[in-house]
Every structure is written in structure tokens, then in C-alpha cells.
PDB file of C-alpha atoms in Angstrom:
ATOM      1  CA  MET A   1     101.009  83.373 121.302  1.00 76.00           C
ATOM      2  CA  LYS A   2      98.452  80.661 119.484  1.00 78.00           C
ATOM      3  CA  GLU A   3      94.906  82.424 120.181  1.00 84.00           C
ATOM      4  CA  ARG A   4      96.865  86.598 119.074  1.00 88.00           C
ATOM      5  CA  ILE A   5      97.720  84.829 115.825  1.00 89.00           C
ATOM      6  CA  LYS A   6      94.034  83.484 115.808  1.00 88.00           C
ATOM      7  CA  GLN A   7      92.500  87.359 115.846  1.00 92.00           C
ATOM      8  CA  LEU A   8      94.648  89.189 113.750  1.00 93.00           C
ATOM      9  CA  ASN A   9      93.179  89.789 110.190  1.00 94.00           C
ATOM     10  CA  CYS A  10      94.842  91.116 107.135  1.00 95.00           C
ATOM     11  CA  HIS A  11      98.348  91.037 109.193  1.00 97.00           C
ATOM     12  CA  TYR A  12     101.283  90.257 106.947  1.00 98.00           C
ATOM     13  CA  ILE A  13     103.422  86.784 107.709  1.00 98.00           C
ATOM     14  CA  ILE A  14     107.425  87.087 107.135  1.00 98.00           C
ATOM     15  CA  CYS A  15     108.535  82.847 106.442  1.00 98.00           C
ATOM     16  CA  GLY A  16     111.779  83.432 108.220  1.00 97.00           C
ATOM     17  CA  ALA A  17     113.566  84.826 110.826  1.00 97.00           C
ATOM     18  CA  GLY A  18     117.305  85.148 109.347  1.00 95.00           C
ATOM     19  CA  ASN A  19     118.607  88.227 108.299  1.00 94.00           C
ATOM     20  CA  THR A  20     116.307  89.283 105.609  1.00 95.00           C
ATOM     21  CA  GLY A  21     112.981  88.456 108.087  1.00 96.00           C
ATOM     22  CA  MET A  22     114.762  90.427 110.581  1.00 96.00           C
ATOM     23  CA  VAL A  23     115.343  94.196 108.975  1.00 95.00           C
ATOM     24  CA  VAL A  24     111.095  93.133 106.860  1.00 96.00           C
ATOM     25  CA  ALA A  25     109.865  92.840 110.510  1.00 97.00           C
ATOM     26  CA  HIS A  26     111.666  95.635 111.829  1.00 95.00           C
ATOM     27  CA  GLU A  27     110.655  98.114 108.853  1.00 92.00           C
ATOM     28  CA  MET A  28     107.131  97.130 109.509  1.00 95.00           C
ATOM     29  CA  LYS A  29     107.373  97.372 114.017  1.00 94.00           C
ATOM     30  CA  LYS A  30     108.308 101.146 113.253  1.00 88.00           C
ATOM     31  CA  LYS A  31     105.070 101.013 111.066  1.00 88.00           C
ATOM     32  CA  ASN A  32     102.938  99.650 113.789  1.00 93.00           C
ATOM     33  CA  LEU A  33     101.423  96.228 111.317  1.00 96.00           C
ATOM     34  CA  GLU A  34     101.023  93.484 112.544  1.00 97.00           C
ATOM     35  CA  PHE A  35     103.023  90.075 111.120  1.00 98.00           C
ATOM     36  CA  VAL A  36     103.057  87.195 112.635  1.00 98.00           C
ATOM     37  CA  ILE A  37     107.145  85.957 111.984  1.00 98.00           C
ATOM     38  CA  VAL A  38     107.214  81.698 111.288  1.00 98.00           C
ATOM     39  CA  ASP A  39     110.004  80.309 112.051  1.00 98.00           C
ATOM     40  CA  SER A  40     111.793  76.137 112.791  1.00 96.00           C
ATOM     41  CA  ASN A  41     114.745  76.653 114.407  1.00 97.00           C
ATOM     42  CA  PRO A  42     113.843  76.680 118.568  1.00 96.00           C
ATOM     43  CA  LYS A  43     115.823  78.673 120.007  1.00 96.00           C
ATOM     44  CA  VAL A  44     114.809  81.749 117.414  1.00 96.00           C
ATOM     45  CA  VAL A  45     111.286  81.119 118.037  1.00 95.00           C
ATOM     46  CA  GLU A  46     112.321  81.206 122.338  1.00 96.00           C
ATOM     47  CA  GLU A  47     114.723  84.931 122.057  1.00 95.00           C
ATOM     48  CA  LEU A  48     111.371  86.051 119.125  1.00 96.00           C
ATOM     49  CA  TYR A  49     109.379  85.272 121.695  1.00 92.00           C
ATOM     50  CA  LYS A  50     111.116  87.376 124.609  1.00 93.00           C
ATOM     51  CA  GLN A  51     110.903  90.055 122.612  1.00 93.00           C
ATOM     52  CA  GLU A  52     107.446  89.843 122.493  1.00 90.00           C
ATOM     53  CA  ILE A  53     106.607  89.264 118.722  1.00 94.00           C
ATOM     54  CA  LEU A  54     104.290  87.173 117.292  1.00 96.00           C
ATOM     55  CA  VAL A  55     105.968  84.000 116.314  1.00 97.00           C
ATOM     56  CA  LEU A  56     105.066  80.523 114.821  1.00 96.00           C
ATOM     57  CA  GLU A  57     107.679  77.831 115.493  1.00 96.00           C
ATOM     58  CA  GLY A  58     107.591  75.387 112.122  1.00 96.00           C
ATOM     59  CA  ASP A  59     108.304  74.419 108.429  1.00 96.00           C
ATOM     60  CA  ALA A  60     106.755  77.211 106.417  1.00 96.00           C
ATOM     61  CA  THR A  61     106.514  75.084 103.542  1.00 95.00           C
ATOM     62  CA  LEU A  62     104.260  73.326 104.777  1.00 95.00           C
ATOM     63  CA  ASP A  63     100.570  73.971 104.516  1.00 95.00           C
ATOM     64  CA  GLU A  64      98.962  73.491 108.371  1.00 96.00           C
ATOM     65  CA  VAL A  65     102.424  75.909 108.828  1.00 97.00           C
ATOM     66  CA  LEU A  66     100.912  78.586 106.947  1.00 97.00           C
ATOM     67  CA  LEU A  67      97.289  78.735 107.754  1.00 97.00           C
ATOM     68  CA  GLU A  68      97.730  78.097 111.550  1.00 96.00           C
ATOM     69  CA  ALA A  69      99.779  81.983 110.437  1.00 97.00           C
ATOM     70  CA  GLY A  70      96.001  83.042 109.675  1.00 96.00           C
ATOM     71  CA  LEU A  71      96.981  82.793 106.006  1.00 97.00           C
ATOM     72  CA  GLN A  72      93.646  82.881 103.891  1.00 96.00           C
ATOM     73  CA  LYS A  73      93.312  86.314 106.815  1.00 96.00           C
ATOM     74  CA  ALA A  74      96.815  88.382 105.416  1.00 97.00           C
ATOM     75  CA  SER A  75      96.933  90.539 102.933  1.00 97.00           C
ATOM     76  CA  ALA A  76     100.691  89.673 101.923  1.00 98.00           C
ATOM     77  CA  LEU A  77     103.000  87.166 102.172  1.00 98.00           C
ATOM     78  CA  VAL A  78     107.337  87.326 103.361  1.00 98.00           C
ATOM     79  CA  SER A  79     109.368  84.552 101.938  1.00 98.00           C
ATOM     80  CA  ALA A  80     112.960  85.194 103.271  1.00 97.00           C
ATOM     81  CA  LEU A  81     113.914  82.164 103.760  1.00 97.00           C
ATOM     82  CA  PRO A  82     117.379  80.629 103.414  1.00 94.00           C
ATOM     83  CA  HIS A  83     117.383  78.763 100.194  1.00 95.00           C
ATOM     84  CA  ASP A  84     115.293  79.573  96.867  1.00 96.00           C
ATOM     85  CA  ALA A  85     113.327  76.145  96.507  1.00 96.00           C
ATOM     86  CA  ASP A  86     111.352  76.793  99.557  1.00 97.00           C
ATOM     87  CA  ASN A  87     110.654  79.820  98.611  1.00 97.00           C
ATOM     88  CA  VAL A  88     109.411  79.340  95.072  1.00 97.00           C
ATOM     89  CA  PHE A  89     107.543  75.967  97.089  1.00 96.00           C
ATOM     90  CA  VAL A  90     105.858  78.244  99.892  1.00 97.00           C
ATOM     91  CA  ALA A  91     105.457  81.087  96.879  1.00 96.00           C
ATOM     92  CA  LEU A  92     103.694  77.806  95.288  1.00 96.00           C
ATOM     93  CA  THR A  93     101.423  76.748  98.607  1.00 95.00           C
ATOM     94  CA  ALA A  94     100.705  80.349 100.009  1.00 96.00           C
ATOM     95  CA  LYS A  95      99.342  81.621  96.359  1.00 95.00           C
ATOM     96  CA  GLY A  96      97.271  77.110  95.869  1.00 94.00           C
ATOM     97  CA  ILE A  97      95.382  78.281  99.583  1.00 94.00           C
ATOM     98  CA  ASN A  98      94.807  82.398  98.911  1.00 96.00           C
ATOM     99  CA  SER A  99      94.688  83.076  95.237  1.00 94.00           C
ATOM    100  CA  THR A 100      94.839  87.164  96.009  1.00 95.00           C
ATOM    101  CA  LEU A 101      97.134  87.147  98.857  1.00 96.00           C
ATOM    102  CA  PHE A 102     100.552  89.573  97.525  1.00 97.00           C
ATOM    103  CA  VAL A 103     103.586  87.030  97.619  1.00 98.00           C
ATOM    104  CA  VAL A 104     107.219  88.944  98.139  1.00 98.00           C
ATOM    105  CA  SER A 105     110.134  86.049  97.660  1.00 98.00           C
ATOM    106  CA  THR A 106     113.852  86.485  98.036  1.00 96.00           C
ATOM    107  CA  ALA A 107     116.368  85.465  95.607  1.00 96.00           C
ATOM    108  CA  THR A 108     119.694  84.276  96.101  1.00 91.00           C
ATOM    109  CA  ILE A 109     120.174  83.668  92.824  1.00 91.00           C
ATOM    110  CA  THR A 110     119.359  85.561  89.119  1.00 88.00           C
ATOM    111  CA  GLU A 111     117.642  82.308  87.798  1.00 90.00           C
ATOM    112  CA  SER A 112     115.609  82.025  90.647  1.00 93.00           C
ATOM    113  CA  VAL A 113     113.951  85.474  89.844  1.00 92.00           C
ATOM    114  CA  SER A 114     111.764  83.389  87.387  1.00 93.00           C
ATOM    115  CA  LYS A 115     110.961  80.229  88.942  1.00 94.00           C
ATOM    116  CA  LEU A 116     109.156  81.792  92.053  1.00 96.00           C
ATOM    117  CA  LYS A 117     107.386  84.682  89.350  1.00 95.00           C
ATOM    118  CA  ARG A 118     105.923  81.592  87.247  1.00 95.00           C
ATOM    119  CA  ALA A 119     105.408  79.651  91.444  1.00 95.00           C
ATOM    120  CA  GLY A 120     103.270  82.818  92.679  1.00 94.00           C
ATOM    121  CA  ALA A 121     105.478  85.860  93.663  1.00 96.00           C
ATOM    122  CA  ASP A 122     103.991  88.962  92.414  1.00 96.00           C
ATOM    123  CA  TYR A 123     107.497  89.707  93.471  1.00 96.00           C
ATOM    124  CA  VAL A 124     111.114  88.670  93.526  1.00 96.00           C
ATOM    125  CA  VAL A 125     113.752  91.225  95.859  1.00 95.00           C
ATOM    126  CA  SER A 126     117.624  89.268  95.028  1.00 92.00           C
ATOM    127  CA  PRO A 127     119.159  90.840  97.416  1.00 87.00           C
ATOM    128  CA  ASN A 128     123.040  90.342  95.430  1.00 86.00           C
ATOM    129  CA  ILE A 129     121.503  92.490  92.331  1.00 86.00           C
ATOM    130  CA  ILE A 130     120.264  94.664  94.814  1.00 88.00           C
ATOM    131  CA  GLY A 131     123.696  95.299  97.005  1.00 89.00           C
ATOM    132  CA  GLY A 132     125.520  95.619  93.793  1.00 91.00           C
ATOM    133  CA  VAL A 133     123.815  98.007  92.212  1.00 90.00           C
ATOM    134  CA  ARG A 134     123.608  99.654  95.323  1.00 90.00           C
ATOM    135  CA  MET A 135     127.220  99.069  95.393  1.00 94.00           C
ATOM    136  CA  ALA A 136     128.023 100.927  91.324  1.00 96.00           C
ATOM    137  CA  SER A 137     125.624 103.770  92.821  1.00 94.00           C
ATOM    138  CA  VAL A 138     127.178 104.990  95.719  1.00 94.00           C
ATOM    139  CA  ILE A 139     130.454 105.432  93.867  1.00 96.00           C
ATOM    140  CA  ILE A 140     128.914 107.144  90.429  1.00 96.00           C
ATOM    141  CA  ARG A 141     125.884 109.302  92.326  1.00 93.00           C
ATOM    142  CA  PRO A 142     126.888 109.296  96.398  1.00 94.00           C
ATOM    143  CA  SER A 143     124.395 112.402  97.028  1.00 93.00           C
ATOM    144  CA  VAL A 144     121.401 110.641  95.205  1.00 89.00           C
ATOM    145  CA  VAL A 145     121.689 108.019  97.325  1.00 87.00           C
ATOM    146  CA  ASP A 146     122.359 109.813 100.637  1.00 86.00           C
ATOM    147  CA  PHE A 147     119.137 111.105 100.383  1.00 83.00           C
ATOM    148  CA  LEU A 148     116.822 108.303  98.928  1.00 82.00           C
ATOM    149  CA  ASP A 149     118.271 107.069 101.897  1.00 80.00           C
ATOM    150  CA  ALA A 150     116.802 109.332 103.578  1.00 76.00           C
ATOM    151  CA  THR A 151     113.909 109.943 102.669  1.00 76.00           C
ATOM    152  CA  MET A 152     113.010 106.195 102.437  1.00 72.00           C
ATOM    153  CA  ALA A 153     114.595 104.923 105.577  1.00 65.00           C
ATOM    154  CA  GLY A 154     113.397 108.788 107.654  1.00 59.00           C
ATOM    155  CA  ILE A 155     116.141 109.343 108.559  1.00 55.00           C
ATOM    156  CA  ASP A 156     115.743 113.105 107.672  1.00 51.00           C
ATOM    157  CA  ARG A 157     112.196 113.760 109.714  1.00 57.00           C
ATOM    158  CA  ALA A 158     112.300 117.038 107.515  1.00 68.00           C
ATOM    159  CA  LEU A 159     111.058 115.146 104.449  1.00 80.00           C
ATOM    160  CA  GLN A 160     109.460 111.340 103.816  1.00 84.00           C
ATOM    161  CA  MET A 161     108.751 110.253 101.292  1.00 87.00           C
ATOM    162  CA  GLU A 162     105.408 108.033 100.855  1.00 91.00           C
ATOM    163  CA  GLU A 163     102.335 105.943  98.590  1.00 93.00           C
ATOM    164  CA  PHE A 164      98.774 106.886  99.057  1.00 95.00           C
ATOM    165  CA  GLN A 165      95.726 105.226  97.168  1.00 95.00           C
ATOM    166  CA  ILE A 166      92.802 107.413  95.993  1.00 95.00           C
ATOM    167  CA  ARG A 167      89.854 106.474  96.581  1.00 94.00           C
ATOM    168  CA  GLU A 168      86.332 106.270  95.275  1.00 92.00           C
ATOM    169  CA  ASN A 169      84.537 110.386  95.908  1.00 90.00           C
ATOM    170  CA  SER A 170      87.497 111.448  97.412  1.00 93.00           C
ATOM    171  CA  TYR A 171      88.691 115.327  97.484  1.00 94.00           C
ATOM    172  CA  LEU A 172      91.191 113.730  94.658  1.00 94.00           C
ATOM    173  CA  SER A 173      89.157 111.367  92.458  1.00 94.00           C
ATOM    174  CA  GLY A 174      88.142 112.756  89.107  1.00 94.00           C
ATOM    175  CA  LYS A 175      90.113 115.755  89.233  1.00 94.00           C
ATOM    176  CA  ALA A 176      92.889 117.260  86.936  1.00 96.00           C
ATOM    177  CA  LEU A 177      95.880 117.834  89.010  1.00 95.00           C
ATOM    178  CA  LYS A 178      95.738 121.480  87.833  1.00 94.00           C
ATOM    179  CA  ASP A 179      92.622 121.680  89.305  1.00 94.00           C
ATOM    180  CA  SER A 180      93.438 120.555  93.135  1.00 93.00           C
ATOM    181  CA  ASP A 181      95.269 122.501  93.485  1.00 91.00           C
ATOM    182  CA  LEU A 182      97.609 119.870  95.692  1.00 91.00           C
ATOM    183  CA  ARG A 183     100.565 122.085  95.445  1.00 90.00           C
ATOM    184  CA  ARG A 184      98.996 125.688  97.574  1.00 91.00           C
ATOM    185  CA  ARG A 185      96.146 122.825 100.004  1.00 92.00           C
ATOM    186  CA  SER A 186      99.188 119.941 101.138  1.00 92.00           C
ATOM    187  CA  GLY A 187     102.251 121.526 100.100  1.00 91.00           C
ATOM    188  CA  ALA A 188     103.845 118.142  98.784  1.00 91.00           C
ATOM    189  CA  ILE A 189     104.645 117.369  95.566  1.00 92.00           C
ATOM    190  CA  ILE A 190     104.218 114.798  93.308  1.00 94.00           C
ATOM    191  CA  VAL A 191     106.748 112.389  92.149  1.00 93.00           C
ATOM    192  CA  SER A 192     104.474 109.271  90.896  1.00 96.00           C
ATOM    193  CA  VAL A 193     101.367 107.916  89.840  1.00 96.00           C
ATOM    194  CA  LYS A 194     100.573 104.425  89.407  1.00 96.00           C
ATOM    195  CA  ARG A 195      97.805 103.653  87.152  1.00 94.00           C
ATOM    196  CA  ALA A 196      97.145  99.375  87.075  1.00 90.00           C
ATOM    197  CA  GLU A 197     100.871  98.457  85.625  1.00 85.00           C
ATOM    198  CA  LYS A 198     101.496 102.105  84.301  1.00 93.00           C
ATOM    199  CA  SER A 199     103.687 104.466  85.974  1.00 94.00           C
ATOM    200  CA  THR A 200     103.760 108.565  84.944  1.00 96.00           C
ATOM    201  CA  ILE A 201     106.608 110.226  86.513  1.00 95.00           C
ATOM    202  CA  ASN A 202     105.869 114.077  87.921  1.00 94.00           C
ATOM    203  CA  PRO A 203     102.353 113.914  86.321  1.00 95.00           C
ATOM    204  CA  GLU A 204     101.317 117.772  83.964  1.00 95.00           C
ATOM    205  CA  PRO A 205      99.044 119.362  85.285  1.00 94.00           C
ATOM    206  CA  THR A 206      96.406 118.033  82.806  1.00 96.00           C
ATOM    207  CA  TYR A 207      96.635 115.273  84.767  1.00 96.00           C
ATOM    208  CA  VAL A 208      93.323 113.506  86.377  1.00 96.00           C
ATOM    209  CA  PHE A 209      93.285 111.446  88.725  1.00 96.00           C
ATOM    210  CA  GLU A 210      90.958 108.815  88.560  1.00 95.00           C
ATOM    211  CA  ALA A 211      89.779 106.798  91.717  1.00 94.00           C
ATOM    212  CA  GLY A 212      92.564 103.483  92.736  1.00 95.00           C
ATOM    213  CA  ASP A 213      95.923 105.363  91.278  1.00 96.00           C
ATOM    214  CA  ILE A 214      98.098 105.019  93.706  1.00 96.00           C
ATOM    215  CA  LEU A 215     100.471 108.778  94.971  1.00 96.00           C
ATOM    216  CA  ILE A 216     104.033 108.859  95.184  1.00 95.00           C
ATOM    217  CA  VAL A 217     104.564 111.652  97.291  1.00 94.00           C
ATOM    218  CA  LEU A 218     107.711 113.484  99.174  1.00 91.00           C
ATOM    219  CA  GLY A 219     106.882 116.188 102.098  1.00 90.00           C
ATOM    220  CA  ASP A 220     107.948 116.358 105.288  1.00 88.00           C
ATOM    221  CA  HIS A 221     104.563 115.141 108.550  1.00 87.00           C
ATOM    222  CA  ASP A 222     102.185 117.977 107.509  1.00 91.00           C
ATOM    223  CA  GLN A 223     102.116 117.526 104.274  1.00 92.00           C
ATOM    224  CA  ILE A 224     102.331 114.096 104.069  1.00 91.00           C
ATOM    225  CA  SER A 225      99.006 113.923 106.102  1.00 92.00           C
ATOM    226  CA  LYS A 226      97.964 116.324 104.366  1.00 93.00           C
ATOM    227  CA  ILE A 227      96.967 114.838 100.554  1.00 93.00           C
ATOM    228  CA  GLY A 228      96.510 111.257 102.148  1.00 92.00           C
ATOM    229  CA  GLU A 229      93.373 113.474 103.788  1.00 92.00           C
ATOM    230  CA  LEU A 230      92.851 114.520 100.120  1.00 93.00           C
ATOM    231  CA  ALA A 231      93.223 111.274  98.265  1.00 93.00           C
ATOM    232  CA  THR A 232      91.252 109.380 101.187  1.00 90.00           C
ATOM    233  CA  ASN A 233      88.227 112.185 102.629  1.00 86.00           C
ATOM    234  CA  SER A 234      85.768 113.348 100.334  1.00 75.00           C
ATOM    235  CA  ALA A 235      86.053 116.650 102.162  1.00 57.00           C
ATOM    236  CA  LYS A 236      86.406 119.911  99.799  1.00 57.00           C
TER     237      LYS A 236
END
């Protein structure tokens, strides 16, 4: 198991195999992403091992454990430990070793969100806040919630939502939306374009795509694939 972990590159590290951590692992597994789980509970580790899931037994707040999980070569880390103080420590440790690492952390109380961001977490998810907002949304706009659930979870195979980053010299780089003929070429819908920290919802026809832009698109499997090719390949 440890030899397999050593061979990982540009992978994901999940700290904590609780409910949240395992949901993250399940989603990554569906996308065939490489990841390793770090957990200190021997029984949990043994069960994951039986499922042939890459897992490392140890305290995720320790430098040596994160290094053994391949922290220096990882693309991102998810800290889903049960205590906010431990998540703060993981964020500090991870960013201290790998400053370019993208760190996502959970926060059980609202007051911990700012602390986690100061510690280096790039994104903080508070299950309590998200749960409350979702419950209200189910009551206020149930059809919208059903639609988003179906597209995000891939339940509705006829409709999916995906993101692509426009590459340098790709077909879309430097083209205005109106000149790209995207609708005819792919059939997908451009929901939003993110550039740096700014998102443009439903971009105007005059919007000019640039390398590095992140497209949020909606469509079926074939439409999503076609627009992915246009965003990443130079073919005309």
C-alpha cells in the first residue's frame, strides 16, 4: 500500500474517513481520480484496505504523515477531521510544506471559517450552514433544487454540468463567444465564465475568451465532450 502511495503524483489527499471524507472519496472514485485517505482509526483503515482504497494510518496533523501521503506531489487536500482545531492545524501544516497546494476544509462552527482561511485553507465548507440553506431552498424552490441535484450528481444522465479551463492556443482562446459558433459546434450551454476571481454569468455574445478562463457548461455527455475539446484542443 505504501509503495503505491509513493508512486502517486498530482493526486488528492483526504484527511479523515468520517461521513464527509467518505462522501468526498466516493465522488472522486466516480471520476476515476487518484486519492489517498489518511485516518488514525485502525479499524477504519483496515476496512478501507479491504475495499482496496489507498489509505494511510496516522495522525493527519503530523508533518511526517502528510509527507508519507505524498503532500509535496499532491494537487489538493481535503481536511474533513471532526474537530475544527485539527483542521486548522492540517491547513497550516499542509500550506507550510506545499504552498501551491489547494486546501479545502470543513468547519463545524461558523467562527472557525475565518481561522481556517487565515491558516491557509483556500475554501472552507460549513456543513451546518450548507445544510440550513439547502433545507430552506427545498421549501422555497424545490424544483430548482431537484434540477441542480440531478445535474451535479449525474443522476440525470441526459444533462450534466462540467467545467473546463481554456488552454493557450486552443480553438476558443482569443475568440468572442459570437464568433466561436459554440452552440452549433457543441450544443452545450455556457452557464458562466470564471476569470481570476470574477465570474460572468450568461456571458454576452461579445465576450472574448482568454487562456485560463474556466467555462461552466451544461449539456448532455456528447455536448460536454465536444466543448471540452474546443476548450483544450487547437483544432479548428
